Amino acid sequence: MRYEERAKLTVVKVLVPLAVLVASPVLLMAGAPIRRRYLRYVYRDEATQILDKERG
């Protein structure tokens, strides 16, 4: 393996975890309203139960 290829692999190995660390809090904050809306939909009063005998 040439020096340039090895250097590119090293840079990718360093940047990928860094990008994950930067992006994860942003994704968690962006997903909070979606998660809240979904949970409100699932736990509403007229929602079907997990085991609903009438619907099979």
JSON list of N, CA and C in Angstrom, two decimals:
[
{"chain": "A", "resi": 1, "resn": "MET", "atom": "N", "xyz": [0.84, -1.17, 0.00]},
{"chain": "A", "resi": 1, "resn": "MET", "atom": "CA", "xyz": [0.00, 0.00, 0.00]},
{"chain": "A", "resi": 1, "resn": "MET", "atom": "C", "xyz": [0.89, 1.24, 0.00]},
{"chain": "A", "resi": 2, "resn": "ARG", "atom": "N", "xyz": [0.54, 2.18, -0.83]},
{"chain": "A", "resi": 2, "resn": "ARG", "atom": "CA", "xyz": [1.35, 3.38, -0.91]},
{"chain": "A", "resi": 2, "resn": "ARG", "atom": "C", "xyz": [1.05, 4.32, 0.25]},
{"chain": "A", "resi": 3, "resn": "TYR", "atom": "N", "xyz": [1.94, 5.27, 0.44]},
{"chain": "A", "resi": 3, "resn": "TYR", "atom": "CA", "xyz": [1.82, 6.22, 1.55]},
{"chain": "A", "resi": 3, "resn": "TYR", "atom": "C", "xyz": [0.54, 7.04, 1.45]},
{"chain": "A", "resi": 4, "resn": "GLU", "atom": "N", "xyz": [0.18, 7.47, 0.23]},
{"chain": "A", "resi": 4, "resn": "GLU", "atom": "CA", "xyz": [-1.00, 8.31, 0.05]},
{"chain": "A", "resi": 4, "resn": "GLU", "atom": "C", "xyz": [-2.27, 7.54, 0.41]},
{"chain": "A", "resi": 5, "resn": "GLU", "atom": "N", "xyz": [-2.33, 6.28, 0.00]},
{"chain": "A", "resi": 5, "resn": "GLU", "atom": "CA", "xyz": [-3.51, 5.46, 0.31]},
{"chain": "A", "resi": 5, "resn": "GLU", "atom": "C", "xyz": [-3.63, 5.24, 1.82]},
{"chain": "A", "resi": 6, "resn": "ARG", "atom": "N", "xyz": [-2.51, 4.99, 2.46]},
{"chain": "A", "resi": 6, "resn": "ARG", "atom": "CA", "xyz": [-2.51, 4.77, 3.90]},
{"chain": "A", "resi": 6, "resn": "ARG", "atom": "C", "xyz": [-2.92, 6.05, 4.63]},
{"chain": "A", "resi": 7, "resn": "ALA", "atom": "N", "xyz": [-2.48, 7.19, 4.12]},
{"chain": "A", "resi": 7, "resn": "ALA", "atom": "CA", "xyz": [-2.85, 8.47, 4.74]},
{"chain": "A", "resi": 7, "resn": "ALA", "atom": "C", "xyz": [-4.34, 8.73, 4.59]},
{"chain": "A", "resi": 8, "resn": "LYS", "atom": "N", "xyz": [-4.91, 8.42, 3.43]},
{"chain": "A", "resi": 8, "resn": "LYS", "atom": "CA", "xyz": [-6.35, 8.61, 3.22]},
{"chain": "A", "resi": 8, "resn": "LYS", "atom": "C", "xyz": [-7.15, 7.72, 4.15]},
{"chain": "A", "resi": 9, "resn": "LEU", "atom": "N", "xyz": [-6.72, 6.47, 4.32]},
{"chain": "A", "resi": 9, "resn": "LEU", "atom": "CA", "xyz": [-7.43, 5.57, 5.22]},
{"chain": "A", "resi": 9, "resn": "LEU", "atom": "C", "xyz": [-7.36, 6.06, 6.66]},
{"chain": "A", "resi": 10, "resn": "THR", "atom": "N", "xyz": [-6.23, 6.59, 7.06]},
{"chain": "A", "resi": 10, "resn": "THR", "atom": "CA", "xyz": [-6.08, 7.11, 8.41]},
{"chain": "A", "resi": 10, "resn": "THR", "atom": "C", "xyz": [-6.99, 8.32, 8.63]},
{"chain": "A", "resi": 11, "resn": "VAL", "atom": "N", "xyz": [-7.06, 9.18, 7.64]},
{"chain": "A", "resi": 11, "resn": "VAL", "atom": "CA", "xyz": [-7.92, 10.36, 7.75]},
{"chain": "A", "resi": 11, "resn": "VAL", "atom": "C", "xyz": [-9.38, 9.94, 7.85]},
{"chain": "A", "resi": 12, "resn": "VAL", "atom": "N", "xyz": [-9.79, 8.97, 7.07]},
{"chain": "A", "resi": 12, "resn": "VAL", "atom": "CA", "xyz": [-11.18, 8.49, 7.12]},
{"chain": "A", "resi": 12, "resn": "VAL", "atom": "C", "xyz": [-11.47, 7.85, 8.47]},
{"chain": "A", "resi": 13, "resn": "LYS", "atom": "N", "xyz": [-10.52, 7.07, 8.98]},
{"chain": "A", "resi": 13, "resn": "LYS", "atom": "CA", "xyz": [-10.71, 6.43, 10.28]},
{"chain": "A", "resi": 13, "resn": "LYS", "atom": "C", "xyz": [-10.85, 7.44, 11.40]},
{"chain": "A", "resi": 14, "resn": "VAL", "atom": "N", "xyz": [-10.23, 8.59, 11.26]},
{"chain": "A", "resi": 14, "resn": "VAL", "atom": "CA", "xyz": [-10.32, 9.64, 12.28]},
{"chain": "A", "resi": 14, "resn": "VAL", "atom": "C", "xyz": [-11.58, 10.47, 12.09]},
{"chain": "A", "resi": 15, "resn": "LEU", "atom": "N", "xyz": [-11.93, 10.79, 10.85]},
{"chain": "A", "resi": 15, "resn": "LEU", "atom": "CA", "xyz": [-13.05, 11.69, 10.61]},
{"chain": "A", "resi": 15, "resn": "LEU", "atom": "C", "xyz": [-14.42, 11.04, 10.80]},
{"chain": "A", "resi": 16, "resn": "VAL", "atom": "N", "xyz": [-14.55, 9.76, 10.54]},
{"chain": "A", "resi": 16, "resn": "VAL", "atom": "CA", "xyz": [-15.86, 9.11, 10.68]},
{"chain": "A", "resi": 16, "resn": "VAL", "atom": "C", "xyz": [-16.35, 9.14, 12.13]},
{"chain": "A", "resi": 17, "resn": "PRO", "atom": "N", "xyz": [-15.55, 8.72, 13.12]},
{"chain": "A", "resi": 17, "resn": "PRO", "atom": "CA", "xyz": [-16.05, 8.83, 14.50]},
{"chain": "A", "resi": 17, "resn": "PRO", "atom": "C", "xyz": [-16.30, 10.27, 14.93]},
{"chain": "A", "resi": 18, "resn": "LEU", "atom": "N", "xyz": [-15.48, 11.18, 14.44]},
{"chain": "A", "resi": 18, "resn": "LEU", "atom": "CA", "xyz": [-15.69, 12.59, 14.76]},
{"chain": "A", "resi": 18, "resn": "LEU", "atom": "C", "xyz": [-17.02, 13.09, 14.19]},
{"chain": "A", "resi": 19, "resn": "ALA", "atom": "N", "xyz": [-17.33, 12.70, 12.97]},
{"chain": "A", "resi": 19, "resn": "ALA", "atom": "CA", "xyz": [-18.60, 13.10, 12.35]},
{"chain": "A", "resi": 19, "resn": "ALA", "atom": "C", "xyz": [-19.79, 12.49, 13.10]},
{"chain": "A", "resi": 20, "resn": "VAL", "atom": "N", "xyz": [-19.64, 11.27, 13.57]},
{"chain": "A", "resi": 20, "resn": "VAL", "atom": "CA", "xyz": [-20.72, 10.64, 14.35]},
{"chain": "A", "resi": 20, "resn": "VAL", "atom": "C", "xyz": [-20.93, 11.38, 15.66]},
{"chain": "A", "resi": 21, "resn": "LEU", "atom": "N", "xyz": [-19.85, 11.75, 16.32]},
{"chain": "A", "resi": 21, "resn": "LEU", "atom": "CA", "xyz": [-19.97, 12.49, 17.58]},
{"chain": "A", "resi": 21, "resn": "LEU", "atom": "C", "xyz": [-20.63, 13.85, 17.38]},
{"chain": "A", "resi": 22, "resn": "VAL", "atom": "N", "xyz": [-20.36, 14.50, 16.27]},
{"chain": "A", "resi": 22, "resn": "VAL", "atom": "CA", "xyz": [-20.95, 15.81, 16.00]},
{"chain": "A", "resi": 22, "resn": "VAL", "atom": "C", "xyz": [-22.42, 15.67, 15.59]},
{"chain": "A", "resi": 23, "resn": "ALA", "atom": "N", "xyz": [-22.74, 14.66, 14.80]},
{"chain": "A", "resi": 23, "resn": "ALA", "atom": "CA", "xyz": [-24.08, 14.54, 14.25]},
{"chain": "A", "resi": 23, "resn": "ALA", "atom": "C", "xyz": [-25.09, 13.94, 15.23]},
{"chain": "A", "resi": 24, "resn": "SER", "atom": "N", "xyz": [-24.66, 13.11, 16.17]},
{"chain": "A", "resi": 24, "resn": "SER", "atom": "CA", "xyz": [-25.60, 12.41, 17.03]},
{"chain": "A", "resi": 24, "resn": "SER", "atom": "C", "xyz": [-26.44, 13.34, 17.90]},
{"chain": "A", "resi": 25, "resn": "PRO", "atom": "N", "xyz": [-25.89, 14.36, 18.57]},
{"chain": "A", "resi": 25, "resn": "PRO", "atom": "CA", "xyz": [-26.77, 15.24, 19.35]},
{"chain": "A", "resi": 25, "resn": "PRO", "atom": "C", "xyz": [-27.75, 16.02, 18.47]},
{"chain": "A", "resi": 26, "resn": "VAL", "atom": "N", "xyz": [-27.30, 16.39, 17.29]},
{"chain": "A", "resi": 26, "resn": "VAL", "atom": "CA", "xyz": [-28.19, 17.11, 16.38]},
{"chain": "A", "resi": 26, "resn": "VAL", "atom": "C", "xyz": [-29.35, 16.22, 15.97]},
{"chain": "A", "resi": 27, "resn": "LEU", "atom": "N", "xyz": [-29.08, 14.97, 15.66]},
{"chain": "A", "resi": 27, "resn": "LEU", "atom": "CA", "xyz": [-30.15, 14.04, 15.28]},
{"chain": "A", "resi": 27, "resn": "LEU", "atom": "C", "xyz": [-31.09, 13.75, 16.44]},
{"chain": "A", "resi": 28, "resn": "LEU", "atom": "N", "xyz": [-30.55, 13.66, 17.65]},
{"chain": "A", "resi": 28, "resn": "LEU", "atom": "CA", "xyz": [-31.40, 13.45, 18.82]},
{"chain": "A", "resi": 28, "resn": "LEU", "atom": "C", "xyz": [-32.34, 14.63, 19.04]},
{"chain": "A", "resi": 29, "resn": "MET", "atom": "N", "xyz": [-31.81, 15.84, 18.89]},
{"chain": "A", "resi": 29, "resn": "MET", "atom": "CA", "xyz": [-32.65, 17.03, 19.08]},
{"chain": "A", "resi": 29, "resn": "MET", "atom": "C", "xyz": [-33.68, 17.15, 17.98]},
{"chain": "A", "resi": 30, "resn": "ALA", "atom": "N", "xyz": [-33.32, 16.82, 16.76]},
{"chain": "A", "resi": 30, "resn": "ALA", "atom": "CA", "xyz": [-34.25, 16.92, 15.65]},
{"chain": "A", "resi": 30, "resn": "ALA", "atom": "C", "xyz": [-35.32, 15.84, 15.73]},
{"chain": "A", "resi": 31, "resn": "GLY", "atom": "N", "xyz": [-34.99, 14.68, 16.30]},
{"chain": "A", "resi": 31, "resn": "GLY", "atom": "CA", "xyz": [-35.95, 13.59, 16.38]},
{"chain": "A", "resi": 31, "resn": "GLY", "atom": "C", "xyz": [-36.91, 13.68, 17.54]},
{"chain": "A", "resi": 32, "resn": "ALA", "atom": "N", "xyz": [-36.66, 14.56, 18.50]},
{"chain": "A", "resi": 32, "resn": "ALA", "atom": "CA", "xyz": [-37.52, 14.66, 19.68]},
{"chain": "A", "resi": 32, "resn": "ALA", "atom": "C", "xyz": [-38.96, 15.01, 19.34]},
{"chain": "A", "resi": 33, "resn": "PRO", "atom": "N", "xyz": [-39.25, 16.01, 18.51]},
{"chain": "A", "resi": 33, "resn": "PRO", "atom": "CA", "xyz": [-40.65, 16.30, 18.19]},
{"chain": "A", "resi": 33, "resn": "PRO", "atom": "C", "xyz": [-41.34, 15.15, 17.45]},
{"chain": "A", "resi": 34, "resn": "ILE", "atom": "N", "xyz": [-40.60, 14.48, 16.59]},
{"chain": "A", "resi": 34, "resn": "ILE", "atom": "CA", "xyz": [-41.19, 13.35, 15.86]},
{"chain": "A", "resi": 34, "resn": "ILE", "atom": "C", "xyz": [-41.51, 12.22, 16.82]},
{"chain": "A", "resi": 35, "resn": "ARG", "atom": "N", "xyz": [-40.59, 11.95, 17.73]},
{"chain": "A", "resi": 35, "resn": "ARG", "atom": "CA", "xyz": [-40.80, 10.89, 18.71]},
{"chain": "A", "resi": 35, "resn": "ARG", "atom": "C", "xyz": [-41.98, 11.24, 19.62]},
{"chain": "A", "resi": 36, "resn": "ARG", "atom": "N", "xyz": [-42.08, 12.49, 20.06]},
{"chain": "A", "resi": 36, "resn": "ARG", "atom": "CA", "xyz": [-43.18, 12.93, 20.93]},
{"chain": "A", "resi": 36, "resn": "ARG", "atom": "C", "xyz": [-44.52, 12.79, 20.21]},
{"chain": "A", "resi": 37, "resn": "ARG", "atom": "N", "xyz": [-44.56, 13.19, 18.95]},
{"chain": "A", "resi": 37, "resn": "ARG", "atom": "CA", "xyz": [-45.80, 13.08, 18.17]},
{"chain": "A", "resi": 37, "resn": "ARG", "atom": "C", "xyz": [-46.21, 11.62, 17.98]},
{"chain": "A", "resi": 38, "resn": "TYR", "atom": "N", "xyz": [-45.22, 10.76, 17.72]},
{"chain": "A", "resi": 38, "resn": "TYR", "atom": "CA", "xyz": [-45.51, 9.33, 17.54]},
{"chain": "A", "resi": 38, "resn": "TYR", "atom": "C", "xyz": [-46.04, 8.71, 18.84]},
{"chain": "A", "resi": 39, "resn": "LEU", "atom": "N", "xyz": [-45.40, 9.03, 19.95]},
{"chain": "A", "resi": 39, "resn": "LEU", "atom": "CA", "xyz": [-45.86, 8.47, 21.23]},
{"chain": "A", "resi": 39, "resn": "LEU", "atom": "C", "xyz": [-47.26, 8.98, 21.58]},
{"chain": "A", "resi": 40, "resn": "ARG", "atom": "N", "xyz": [-47.55, 10.23, 21.27]},
{"chain": "A", "resi": 40, "resn": "ARG", "atom": "CA", "xyz": [-48.89, 10.76, 21.51]},
{"chain": "A", "resi": 40, "resn": "ARG", "atom": "C", "xyz": [-49.90, 10.02, 20.64]},
{"chain": "A", "resi": 41, "resn": "TYR", "atom": "N", "xyz": [-49.53, 9.68, 19.42]},
{"chain": "A", "resi": 41, "resn": "TYR", "atom": "CA", "xyz": [-50.42, 8.93, 18.52]},
{"chain": "A", "resi": 41, "resn": "TYR", "atom": "C", "xyz": [-50.64, 7.52, 19.04]},
{"chain": "A", "resi": 42, "resn": "VAL", "atom": "N", "xyz": [-49.58, 6.88, 19.51]},
{"chain": "A", "resi": 42, "resn": "VAL", "atom": "CA", "xyz": [-49.68, 5.49, 19.97]},
{"chain": "A", "resi": 42, "resn": "VAL", "atom": "C", "xyz": [-50.50, 5.38, 21.25]},
{"chain": "A", "resi": 43, "resn": "TYR", "atom": "N", "xyz": [-50.32, 6.33, 22.18]},
{"chain": "A", "resi": 43, "resn": "TYR", "atom": "CA", "xyz": [-50.96, 6.23, 23.48]},
{"chain": "A", "resi": 43, "resn": "TYR", "atom": "C", "xyz": [-52.24, 7.04, 23.60]},
{"chain": "A", "resi": 44, "resn": "ARG", "atom": "N", "xyz": [-52.83, 7.44, 22.50]},
{"chain": "A", "resi": 44, "resn": "ARG", "atom": "CA", "xyz": [-54.09, 8.16, 22.59]},
{"chain": "A", "resi": 44, "resn": "ARG", "atom": "C", "xyz": [-55.18, 7.20, 23.05]},
{"chain": "A", "resi": 45, "resn": "ASP", "atom": "N", "xyz": [-56.30, 7.73, 23.53]},
{"chain": "A", "resi": 45, "resn": "ASP", "atom": "CA", "xyz": [-57.35, 6.91, 24.14]},
{"chain": "A", "resi": 45, "resn": "ASP", "atom": "C", "xyz": [-58.02, 5.96, 23.16]},
{"chain": "A", "resi": 46, "resn": "GLU", "atom": "N", "xyz": [-58.25, 6.40, 21.94]},
{"chain": "A", "resi": 46, "resn": "GLU", "atom": "CA", "xyz": [-58.97, 5.56, 21.00]},
{"chain": "A", "resi": 46, "resn": "GLU", "atom": "C", "xyz": [-58.06, 4.66, 20.15]},
{"chain": "A", "resi": 47, "resn": "ALA", "atom": "N", "xyz": [-56.79, 4.56, 20.52]},
{"chain": "A", "resi": 47, "resn": "ALA", "atom": "CA", "xyz": [-55.87, 3.70, 19.78]},
{"chain": "A", "resi": 47, "resn": "ALA", "atom": "C", "xyz": [-56.21, 2.23, 20.03]},
{"chain": "A", "resi": 48, "resn": "THR", "atom": "N", "xyz": [-55.99, 1.41, 19.02]},
{"chain": "A", "resi": 48, "resn": "THR", "atom": "CA", "xyz": [-56.23, -0.02, 19.19]},
{"chain": "A", "resi": 48, "resn": "THR", "atom": "C", "xyz": [-55.17, -0.61, 20.12]},
{"chain": "A", "resi": 49, "resn": "GLN", "atom": "N", "xyz": [-55.56, -1.57, 20.89]},
{"chain": "A", "resi": 49, "resn": "GLN", "atom": "CA", "xyz": [-54.63, -2.24, 21.81]},
{"chain": "A", "resi": 49, "resn": "GLN", "atom": "C", "xyz": [-53.71, -3.17, 21.04]},
{"chain": "A", "resi": 50, "resn": "ILE", "atom": "N", "xyz": [-52.66, -3.60, 21.69]},
{"chain": "A", "resi": 50, "resn": "ILE", "atom": "CA", "xyz": [-51.72, -4.51, 21.04]},
{"chain": "A", "resi": 50, "resn": "ILE", "atom": "C", "xyz": [-52.43, -5.83, 20.70]},
{"chain": "A", "resi": 51, "resn": "LEU", "atom": "N", "xyz": [-53.20, -6.33, 21.65]},
{"chain": "A", "resi": 51, "resn": "LEU", "atom": "CA", "xyz": [-54.00, -7.53, 21.43]},
{"chain": "A", "resi": 51, "resn": "LEU", "atom": "C", "xyz": [-55.47, -7.10, 21.38]},
{"chain": "A", "resi": 52, "resn": "ASP", "atom": "N", "xyz": [-55.99, -6.97, 20.20]},
{"chain": "A", "resi": 52, "resn": "ASP", "atom": "CA", "xyz": [-57.38, -6.53, 20.01]},
{"chain": "A", "resi": 52, "resn": "ASP", "atom": "C", "xyz": [-58.17, -7.68, 19.40]},
{"chain": "A", "resi": 53, "resn": "LYS", "atom": "N", "xyz": [-59.04, -8.32, 20.21]},
{"chain": "A", "resi": 53, "resn": "LYS", "atom": "CA", "xyz": [-59.74, -9.52, 19.76]},
{"chain": "A", "resi": 53, "resn": "LYS", "atom": "C", "xyz": [-60.74, -9.20, 18.65]},
{"chain": "A", "resi": 54, "resn": "GLU", "atom": "N", "xyz": [-61.35, -8.02, 18.68]},
{"chain": "A", "resi": 54, "resn": "GLU", "atom": "CA", "xyz": [-62.33, -7.68, 17.66]},
{"chain": "A", "resi": 54, "resn": "GLU", "atom": "C", "xyz": [-61.69, -7.55, 16.27]},
{"chain": "A", "resi": 55, "resn": "ARG", "atom": "N", "xyz": [-60.46, -7.06, 16.24]},
{"chain": "A", "resi": 55, "resn": "ARG", "atom": "CA", "xyz": [-59.79, -6.85, 14.95]},
{"chain": "A", "resi": 55, "resn": "ARG", "atom": "C", "xyz": [-58.89, -8.02, 14.56]},
{"chain": "A", "resi": 56, "resn": "GLY", "atom": "N", "xyz": [-58.80, -9.01, 15.41]},
{"chain": "A", "resi": 56, "resn": "GLY", "atom": "CA", "xyz": [-57.99, -10.20, 15.09]},
{"chain": "A", "resi": 56, "resn": "GLY", "atom": "C", "xyz": [-56.57, -9.99, 15.46]}
]
